[in-house]
C-alpha cells in the first residue's frame, strides 16, 4: 500500500510538471526582435489562425483609455434591438463628465439623438458624453451599465479586466490587458454594425433639435487618406489617450487574404523638432510599421506533412520489427517568414508524451504522443504524433510476456505470501507437537510422605515434588 501511494504521488508530480509543456501553447512570439517597439504594450495576432506575431507585455494590467468604448459598444449592441430608437440627453448623463475637460462631441442637454447616432459619436469622434448617454439609456443608470460591462467581461472568461466607467478616463480599478482586449475585439468584430462604424473615416451628424448638421473626423489617423499615417488595409478600430494609459490604438487590417489585429498601449508622443511643428504619435507609427512588416514578411507555409518521420520508438511484443515510426497526424501549415530559414525550424517529440512501454499490436494512425514545432527556439505549433504503420504482435513473445506477467502479478504475490504463511504454519505446528510429546513422558507425583525417625513418625513433611517415570523409577 505504501509503495502504491508513493507511485501515485510521483505520477501526480510528473503530470504537474509536464502538463504546461504538453498542452499549453505560450502566447509568445518569435518575431519580437524584428521591430524595436517604443510602446510599452504591443500585441499582434493573425485572426485567421490565432497565431501571435508580436507580444510585448501582453498580460500586464494597464489603464486602457478610450479603448474602453469597445466594450461599451458591445454591451449596447447586445441589448438594443432598435438602433433607431431616440434618446433624449439628460442632465445626469452630462454631469458625469463635469470637470474632466475630456473629449466630447458638443452634445447638449435635451438634445434628441438615436442610439446609432450616439454609437458613431462614441466610436468615431470618441465622445465621452455619448458613452454616458448610452449607458443611462441601456442600463437605467451609468452605475448599472458599468455592472453590465463587468458581467460582459466575465462572460468572456476574462480575469484581468475590470471597469469603473464607460469612457476610459483614468480611475482606480479600471484596467485590462492586451490579451483580454483581443478577446473583446474578436467578439465585437462578429457584429456587422460595429465593423461598419469603426471603419468610417468621417461621420456627419444630421441636424437635431439643438444644433445644425455637424461633421466629425475619425480619431484613427490610419483611416484618413490625408494623414501621414494612412494605411489603406486598416479597417478600424479605436484610439485612446490618457496620462496613465499613454497613447493607445486597437486596429485590424486585411491584405492578400490575411487579417491581423494589432493593439498598442502606452505609446509615447514625441516632438521631432524644436518649434513643435512636427510630432509623432508612436501608437500610429508603430501600428503601421507592424502591419507593413507582417504583410511583407509572414506567409502561410506548410511546415510538416504526414510523411515526415519525427521520431522512432521501441515496441515490445512485436513481430518482424521492434520499433514504430512517429509521424504528424496531419499536415501543418502556419504563418512563417516568407524567406524561411529551414535551419531555424525544428520538430521534436514532447518529452514524456510518448509511453515508454509501447506494446504491439499498434494500428497505423493511433495517437502516441505530441511534437512541438519551433522556429528560432520559440514554439509556434503543436501537433499529435501517430503510428506511421501497423505493428503486428508476436504470438510467442506475447505468450512469454503473459506467463511472466502472470507469475509477477498482484494475484500471484498474494499466492506466494499465502504459501509462505502456510509453510511457516506447518513448521511451527510440527515444532509445537514435538515439544508436547516430549513433555508427556513424565508426570508429577506428590512426595509429601511422613519421614520415619527413631522416635517414630514425625509430623513434618517434605514439601518437595519429584518426578517419577512411567517405569516406576525415580528420575
Coordinates of C-alpha atoms in Angstrom, one line a residue:
X1 CA 0.0 0.0 0.0
X2 CA 2.8 2.4 0.9
X3 CA 4.6 1.6 -2.5
X4 CA 1.3 2.2 -4.3
X5 CA 0.8 5.6 -2.6
X6 CA 4.3 6.6 -3.4
X7 CA 3.8 5.7 -7.0
X8 CA 0.6 7.7 -7.2
X9 CA 2.2 10.8 -5.7
X10 CA 5.2 10.5 -8.0
X11 CA 2.8 10.2 -11.0
X12 CA 0.9 13.3 -10.0
X13 CA 4.1 15.3 -9.7
X14 CA 5.2 14.1 -13.1
X15 CA 1.9 15.1 -14.6
X16 CA 2.0 18.5 -12.9
X17 CA 5.4 19.2 -14.3
X18 CA 4.6 18.0 -17.9
X19 CA 1.1 19.5 -18.3
X20 CA 2.2 23.0 -19.2
X21 CA 4.8 21.6 -21.6
X22 CA 2.4 19.3 -23.4
X23 CA -0.8 21.1 -23.6
X24 CA -0.2 24.8 -23.3
X25 CA 1.0 26.9 -26.3
X26 CA 2.5 30.0 -24.7
X27 CA 1.4 33.4 -26.1
X28 CA 5.0 34.3 -27.1
X29 CA 6.1 35.5 -30.4
X30 CA 9.1 34.6 -32.4
X31 CA 9.4 38.0 -34.1
X32 CA 9.6 40.5 -31.3
X33 CA 13.1 41.4 -32.3
X34 CA 12.1 42.4 -35.8
X35 CA 10.8 45.8 -34.7
X36 CA 12.2 48.0 -31.9
X37 CA 8.9 49.0 -30.3
X38 CA 8.9 52.1 -28.1
X39 CA 5.4 51.5 -26.9
X40 CA 5.0 49.8 -23.5
X41 CA 2.5 47.1 -24.7
X42 CA 2.3 45.6 -28.1
X43 CA 0.1 42.7 -29.3
X44 CA -0.4 41.5 -32.8
X45 CA -2.3 38.3 -33.7
X46 CA -3.3 36.7 -37.0
X47 CA -7.1 36.4 -36.9
X48 CA -7.2 33.6 -39.5
X49 CA -5.1 31.2 -37.4
X50 CA -4.9 32.9 -34.0
X51 CA -1.1 33.0 -34.3
X52 CA 0.6 35.6 -32.2
X53 CA 3.2 37.6 -34.1
X54 CA 4.3 40.3 -31.7
X55 CA 3.9 40.2 -28.0
X56 CA 5.3 42.7 -25.6
X57 CA 3.8 42.8 -22.1
X58 CA 0.5 41.5 -23.4
X59 CA -0.6 40.1 -19.9
X60 CA 0.3 43.3 -18.0
X61 CA -2.7 45.0 -16.4
X62 CA -3.0 48.5 -17.7
X63 CA -5.4 51.5 -18.0
X64 CA -7.0 51.4 -21.4
X65 CA -8.2 55.0 -22.1
X66 CA -11.0 55.1 -24.7
X67 CA -10.4 51.5 -25.8
X68 CA -13.0 51.1 -23.0
X69 CA -15.6 52.2 -25.5
X70 CA -15.2 49.0 -27.5
X71 CA -16.8 47.1 -24.5
X72 CA -19.4 49.9 -24.1
X73 CA -20.4 49.4 -27.7
X74 CA -20.6 45.7 -27.3
X75 CA -23.0 45.9 -24.4
X76 CA -25.2 48.5 -26.2
X77 CA -25.4 46.4 -29.4
X78 CA -26.2 43.3 -27.4
X79 CA -29.0 45.0 -25.5
X80 CA -30.6 47.3 -28.1
X81 CA -32.8 45.8 -30.8
X82 CA -33.7 49.1 -32.4
X83 CA -30.7 51.3 -33.2
X84 CA -33.0 54.0 -34.5
X85 CA -34.6 54.4 -31.1
X86 CA -34.5 58.0 -30.0
X87 CA -32.7 59.1 -26.8
X88 CA -33.1 62.4 -25.0
X89 CA -29.9 63.6 -23.4
X90 CA -30.3 64.1 -19.7
X91 CA -28.6 66.4 -17.3
X92 CA -27.5 63.4 -15.2
X93 CA -25.6 61.9 -18.1
X94 CA -23.9 65.2 -19.0
X95 CA -23.0 65.9 -15.3
X96 CA -21.0 62.7 -15.1
X97 CA -18.2 64.4 -17.1
X98 CA -18.2 67.7 -15.2
X99 CA -14.7 69.0 -14.6
X100 CA -13.0 66.3 -16.6
X101 CA -12.2 68.5 -19.6
X102 CA -12.4 65.4 -21.8
X103 CA -13.2 64.7 -25.4
X104 CA -16.9 65.4 -26.4
X105 CA -19.0 65.9 -29.5
X106 CA -20.7 69.0 -28.1
X107 CA -23.9 67.3 -27.3
X108 CA -26.5 69.4 -25.3
X109 CA -28.9 68.6 -22.6
X110 CA -32.4 67.9 -24.1
X111 CA -30.9 67.0 -27.5
X112 CA -32.6 64.1 -29.2
X113 CA -30.4 61.5 -30.9
X114 CA -30.7 57.9 -32.0
X115 CA -28.8 55.0 -30.5
X116 CA -26.9 54.7 -33.8
X117 CA -26.0 58.4 -33.8
X118 CA -24.6 58.0 -30.3
X119 CA -22.6 54.9 -31.3
X120 CA -21.0 56.9 -34.2
X121 CA -20.2 59.8 -32.0
X122 CA -18.6 57.5 -29.4
X123 CA -16.6 55.3 -31.7
X124 CA -15.7 57.8 -34.5
X125 CA -15.4 61.1 -32.6
X126 CA -14.5 59.3 -29.3
X127 CA -17.1 61.4 -27.5
X128 CA -17.2 60.6 -23.8
X129 CA -20.6 62.0 -23.2
X130 CA -22.1 59.7 -25.8
X131 CA -20.9 56.7 -23.7
X132 CA -22.6 58.1 -20.6
X133 CA -25.9 58.8 -22.5
X134 CA -25.9 55.3 -24.0
X135 CA -25.1 53.8 -20.6
X136 CA -28.0 55.6 -18.9
X137 CA -30.4 54.6 -21.7
X138 CA -29.5 50.9 -21.8
X139 CA -28.7 50.3 -18.1
X140 CA -31.1 52.7 -16.4
X141 CA -28.1 54.4 -14.8
X142 CA -24.4 54.7 -15.5
X143 CA -23.6 52.6 -12.4
X144 CA -25.9 49.7 -13.6
X145 CA -24.4 49.8 -17.0
X146 CA -20.9 49.6 -15.7
X147 CA -22.0 46.4 -13.8
X148 CA -23.3 45.1 -17.2
X149 CA -19.8 45.8 -18.7
X150 CA -18.1 43.7 -16.0
X151 CA -20.6 40.9 -16.4
X152 CA -19.9 41.0 -20.2
X153 CA -16.1 40.7 -19.4
X154 CA -16.8 37.8 -17.1
X155 CA -19.0 36.0 -19.7
X156 CA -15.9 36.0 -22.0
X157 CA -13.8 34.4 -19.3
X158 CA -11.6 37.5 -18.7
X159 CA -9.7 37.5 -15.4
X160 CA -7.7 40.7 -15.8
X161 CA -10.3 43.2 -16.9
X162 CA -12.4 45.5 -14.7
X163 CA -14.4 48.6 -15.4
X164 CA -15.5 51.5 -13.3
X165 CA -16.7 53.9 -16.0
X166 CA -17.9 53.8 -19.6
X167 CA -15.4 56.1 -21.3
X168 CA -12.0 55.1 -20.0
X169 CA -10.8 58.1 -18.2
X170 CA -8.1 57.1 -15.6
X171 CA -9.6 55.7 -12.5
X172 CA -8.5 53.2 -9.8
X173 CA -9.8 49.7 -10.5
X174 CA -10.2 50.4 -14.2
X175 CA -7.9 48.1 -16.2
X176 CA -7.4 45.4 -18.8
X177 CA -4.6 43.6 -20.6
X178 CA -3.8 43.5 -24.3
X179 CA -4.7 39.8 -24.5
X180 CA -8.1 40.4 -22.8
X181 CA -8.7 43.3 -25.2
X182 CA -8.0 40.9 -28.1
X183 CA -10.8 38.6 -26.9
X184 CA -13.2 41.5 -26.6
X185 CA -12.3 42.8 -30.1
X186 CA -12.7 39.4 -31.7
X187 CA -16.2 39.3 -30.2
X188 CA -17.0 42.8 -31.4
X189 CA -15.9 42.1 -34.9
X190 CA -18.6 39.5 -35.2
X191 CA -21.1 42.4 -35.3
X192 CA -21.5 44.0 -38.7
X193 CA -22.8 47.3 -37.3
X194 CA -19.7 47.6 -35.1
X195 CA -17.4 46.8 -38.0
X196 CA -19.1 49.4 -40.2
X197 CA -18.9 52.2 -37.6
X198 CA -15.3 51.7 -36.6
X199 CA -14.1 51.7 -40.2
X200 CA -15.8 55.0 -41.0
X201 CA -13.2 57.8 -41.7
X202 CA -15.7 60.6 -41.0
X203 CA -19.3 60.9 -39.8
X204 CA -21.8 63.6 -40.5
X205 CA -24.4 64.0 -37.7
X206 CA -27.7 65.2 -39.1
X207 CA -29.3 68.3 -37.6
X208 CA -31.1 67.8 -34.3
X209 CA -33.5 69.8 -32.2
X210 CA -30.5 71.6 -30.6
X211 CA -27.9 72.2 -33.4
X212 CA -27.2 72.1 -37.1
X213 CA -25.6 69.3 -39.1
X214 CA -22.1 68.5 -37.8
X215 CA -19.2 66.6 -39.4
X216 CA -16.7 64.6 -37.3
X217 CA -13.4 63.1 -38.4
X218 CA -12.3 59.7 -37.1
X219 CA -9.6 59.9 -34.4
X220 CA -7.8 57.0 -36.1
X221 CA -5.3 58.5 -38.5
X222 CA -4.6 55.2 -40.2
X223 CA -8.1 55.6 -41.8
X224 CA -7.5 59.2 -43.1
X225 CA -6.2 59.4 -46.6
X226 CA -4.7 62.8 -45.9
X227 CA -2.7 61.6 -42.9
X228 CA 1.0 60.6 -43.0
X229 CA -0.1 57.5 -41.0
X230 CA -2.7 56.5 -43.6
X231 CA -2.7 52.7 -44.2
X232 CA -5.3 51.6 -46.7
X233 CA -5.7 47.9 -45.5
X234 CA -6.6 49.2 -42.0
X235 CA -10.3 48.8 -41.0
X236 CA -10.5 50.5 -37.6
X237 CA -11.0 50.2 -34.6
X238 CA -10.4 52.7 -31.8
X239 CA -7.9 55.2 -30.4
X240 CA -7.4 56.3 -26.8
X241 CA -5.2 58.6 -24.8
X242 CA -4.9 59.4 -21.1
X243 CA -2.0 60.3 -18.8
X244 CA -1.7 56.8 -17.3
X245 CA -2.6 54.8 -20.4
X246 CA -0.5 56.8 -22.8
X247 CA -1.5 56.8 -26.5
X248 CA -3.4 53.7 -27.5
X249 CA -4.7 52.2 -30.7
X250 CA -6.6 49.0 -31.4
X251 CA -7.0 48.2 -35.1
X252 CA -7.2 45.4 -37.6
X253 CA -6.1 45.2 -41.2
X254 CA -6.8 42.9 -44.2
X255 CA -4.5 42.3 -47.1
X256 CA -3.7 39.4 -49.5
X257 CA -6.1 37.1 -47.8
X258 CA -4.6 37.7 -44.3
X259 CA -6.2 39.6 -41.4
X260 CA -4.3 40.9 -38.4
X261 CA -5.3 42.5 -35.1
X262 CA -2.9 45.0 -33.5
X263 CA -3.2 46.5 -30.0
X264 CA -0.8 49.2 -28.8
X265 CA -1.0 50.7 -25.3
X266 CA 1.4 53.1 -23.6
X267 CA 2.9 54.6 -26.8
X268 CA 4.9 57.8 -26.4
X269 CA 4.1 61.1 -28.2
X270 CA 7.2 62.9 -29.2
X271 CA 8.1 66.2 -30.8
X272 CA 10.6 65.8 -33.7
X273 CA 11.7 69.4 -33.9
X274 CA 12.2 72.4 -31.7
X275 CA 9.4 74.6 -32.9
X276 CA 6.9 71.7 -32.3
X277 CA 5.5 71.8 -35.8
X278 CA 6.3 68.1 -36.4
X279 CA 5.0 65.5 -33.9
X280 CA 4.8 61.7 -34.0
X281 CA 2.3 59.5 -32.2
X282 CA 4.0 56.2 -31.7
X283 CA 0.7 54.4 -31.5
X284 CA 0.0 55.2 -35.1
X285 CA 3.6 55.0 -36.2
X286 CA 4.3 51.5 -34.7
X287 CA 1.0 50.1 -35.7
X288 CA 1.6 51.0 -39.3
X289 CA 5.2 49.7 -39.1
X290 CA 4.0 46.4 -37.6
X291 CA 1.4 45.9 -40.4
X292 CA 3.9 46.7 -43.2
X293 CA 6.4 44.2 -41.8
X294 CA 4.0 41.4 -41.2
X295 CA 2.3 41.6 -44.6
X296 CA 5.7 41.7 -46.3
X297 CA 7.5 39.0 -44.3
X298 CA 5.0 36.5 -43.0
X299 CA 3.3 33.9 -45.2
X300 CA 1.3 30.7 -44.7
X301 CA 3.6 27.8 -45.2
X302 CA 3.4 24.1 -45.0
X303 CA 6.0 23.2 -42.3
X304 CA 5.4 19.4 -41.9
X305 CA 3.4 16.6 -43.6
X306 CA 2.1 13.2 -42.6
X307 CA 5.1 11.6 -44.2
X308 CA 7.7 13.3 -42.1
X309 CA 9.2 11.0 -39.5
X310 CA 9.6 12.9 -36.3
X311 CA 10.7 10.1 -34.0
X312 CA 11.2 6.3 -33.9
X313 CA 10.4 4.4 -30.6
X314 CA 10.7 0.9 -29.4
X315 CA 7.8 -1.5 -29.4
X316 CA 7.6 -4.6 -27.2
X317 CA 5.9 -8.0 -28.2
X318 CA 6.3 -7.0 -31.9
X319 CA 6.7 -9.4 -34.8
X320 CA 9.3 -8.8 -37.6
X321 CA 10.2 -5.3 -36.1
X322 CA 10.9 -3.8 -32.8
X323 CA 10.0 -0.2 -33.4
X324 CA 7.4 2.2 -34.9
X325 CA 7.8 5.5 -36.7
X326 CA 6.0 8.6 -35.3
X327 CA 4.6 11.0 -37.9
X328 CA 2.4 14.1 -37.7
X329 CA -1.3 13.3 -37.5
X330 CA -2.0 15.9 -40.3
X331 CA -0.2 18.4 -42.5
X332 CA 0.6 21.5 -40.6
X333 CA 0.5 25.0 -42.1
X334 CA 1.4 28.1 -40.2
X335 CA 2.5 31.6 -40.6
X336 CA 6.2 31.7 -41.2
X337 CA 8.8 34.1 -42.6
X338 CA 8.5 34.5 -46.4
X339 CA 12.2 33.7 -46.7
X340 CA 12.0 30.8 -44.3
X341 CA 15.4 29.7 -42.9
X342 CA 14.8 26.0 -42.5
X343 CA 17.8 25.7 -40.2
X344 CA 15.8 27.5 -37.6
X345 CA 12.9 25.2 -37.9
X346 CA 12.8 22.1 -35.7
X347 CA 10.2 19.5 -34.8
X348 CA 10.8 17.4 -31.7
X349 CA 8.8 15.0 -29.6
X350 CA 7.5 16.5 -26.4
X351 CA 9.4 14.7 -23.6
X352 CA 7.3 12.3 -21.7
X353 CA 4.4 12.4 -24.1
X354 CA 5.1 9.0 -25.7
X355 CA 4.7 5.9 -23.4
X356 CA 8.0 4.1 -22.7
X357 CA 6.4 0.7 -22.7
X358 CA 4.6 0.5 -26.1
X359 CA 3.3 -2.9 -26.9
X360 CA 2.1 -4.5 -30.1
X361 CA -0.3 -4.6 -31.7
X362 CA -0.4 -1.0 -32.9
X363 CA -2.6 0.3 -35.6
X364 CA -1.4 2.9 -38.1
X365 CA -2.8 6.3 -37.2
X366 CA -3.0 5.7 -33.5
X367 CA -2.1 8.8 -31.5
X368 CA 1.0 8.0 -29.5
X369 CA 2.3 11.4 -28.4
X370 CA 2.8 15.1 -29.3
X371 CA 5.5 17.1 -31.0
X372 CA 6.5 20.8 -30.7
X373 CA 7.3 22.8 -33.8
X374 CA 9.7 25.5 -33.1
X375 CA 11.1 28.4 -35.1
X376 CA 14.2 30.2 -33.7
X377 CA 13.7 28.4 -30.4
X378 CA 10.0 29.6 -30.0
X379 CA 7.1 27.2 -30.0
X380 CA 4.8 28.1 -32.9
X381 CA 2.7 25.0 -33.1
X382 CA 2.0 21.6 -31.5
X383 CA 0.8 18.5 -33.4
X384 CA -0.3 15.0 -32.4
X385 CA 2.1 12.2 -33.4
X386 CA 0.6 8.9 -34.7
X387 CA 1.9 5.5 -35.6
X388 CA 3.2 5.6 -39.2
X389 CA 2.5 1.9 -39.8
X390 CA 0.8 -1.2 -38.3
X391 CA 2.9 -3.2 -35.9
X392 CA 1.7 -6.8 -35.5
X393 CA 2.1 -8.8 -32.3
X394 CA 4.3 -11.8 -31.9
X395 CA 2.4 -14.8 -30.5
X396 CA 5.4 -16.4 -28.8
X397 CA 6.6 -13.1 -27.3
X398 CA 3.0 -12.4 -26.1
X399 CA 2.8 -15.9 -24.5
X400 CA 6.2 -15.4 -22.7
X401 CA 5.1 -12.0 -21.6
X402 CA 1.8 -13.4 -20.4
X403 CA 3.4 -16.1 -18.4
X404 CA 5.9 -13.7 -16.9
X405 CA 3.2 -11.2 -16.2
X406 CA 1.1 -13.9 -14.5
X407 CA 3.8 -15.1 -12.2
X408 CA 4.7 -11.5 -11.3
X409 CA 1.1 -10.3 -11.0
X410 CA -0.5 -9.0 -7.8
X411 CA -2.6 -12.1 -7.6
X412 CA 0.5 -14.3 -7.6
X413 CA 2.1 -12.1 -5.0
X414 CA -0.8 -13.0 -2.7
X415 CA -0.4 -16.7 -3.6
X416 CA 3.3 -16.5 -2.7
X417 CA 2.6 -14.8 0.6
X418 CA -0.1 -17.5 1.3
X419 CA 2.3 -20.3 0.6
X420 CA 5.0 -18.8 2.8
X421 CA 2.5 -18.3 5.6
X422 CA 1.3 -22.0 5.2
X423 CA 4.9 -23.3 5.3
X424 CA 5.7 -21.3 8.4
X425 CA 2.5 -22.6 10.0
X426 CA 3.4 -26.2 9.2
X427 CA 6.9 -25.8 10.7
X428 CA 5.5 -24.1 13.8
X429 CA 2.9 -26.8 14.3
X430 CA 5.5 -29.6 14.0
X431 CA 7.8 -27.9 16.4
X432 CA 4.9 -27.4 18.9
X433 CA 3.8 -31.1 18.6
X434 CA 7.4 -32.3 19.2
X435 CA 7.7 -30.4 22.4
X436 CA 4.3 -31.6 23.6
X437 CA 5.2 -35.2 23.0
X438 CA 8.5 -34.9 25.0
X439 CA 6.7 -33.3 27.9
X440 CA 4.1 -36.1 28.2
X441 CA 6.8 -38.8 29.1
X442 CA 6.8 -37.6 32.7
X443 CA 4.2 -36.9 35.3
X444 CA 4.3 -35.0 38.5
X445 CA 3.7 -37.1 41.7
X446 CA 3.4 -35.9 45.3
X447 CA 6.2 -36.7 47.6
X448 CA 4.7 -35.5 50.9
X449 CA 5.1 -38.8 52.9
X450 CA 6.0 -38.8 56.6
X451 CA 9.7 -39.2 57.5
X452 CA 10.4 -42.2 59.7
X453 CA 12.7 -41.5 62.7
X454 CA 14.0 -43.4 65.8
X455 CA 11.1 -42.0 67.8
X456 CA 8.5 -42.9 65.3
X457 CA 6.8 -40.9 62.7
X458 CA 7.1 -37.1 62.9
X459 CA 4.6 -34.8 61.6
X460 CA 6.9 -32.9 59.2
X461 CA 6.5 -33.4 55.6
X462 CA 8.9 -32.8 52.8
X463 CA 7.5 -30.1 50.6
X464 CA 9.3 -31.1 47.5
X465 CA 8.0 -32.8 44.5
X466 CA 9.8 -35.2 42.3
X467 CA 9.3 -36.9 39.0
X468 CA 8.6 -40.5 38.8
X469 CA 8.9 -42.0 35.4
X470 CA 6.4 -44.4 34.0
X471 CA 8.5 -47.4 34.8
X472 CA 8.4 -46.7 38.5
X473 CA 11.9 -45.4 38.9
X474 CA 12.6 -42.1 40.3
X475 CA 14.1 -39.5 38.0

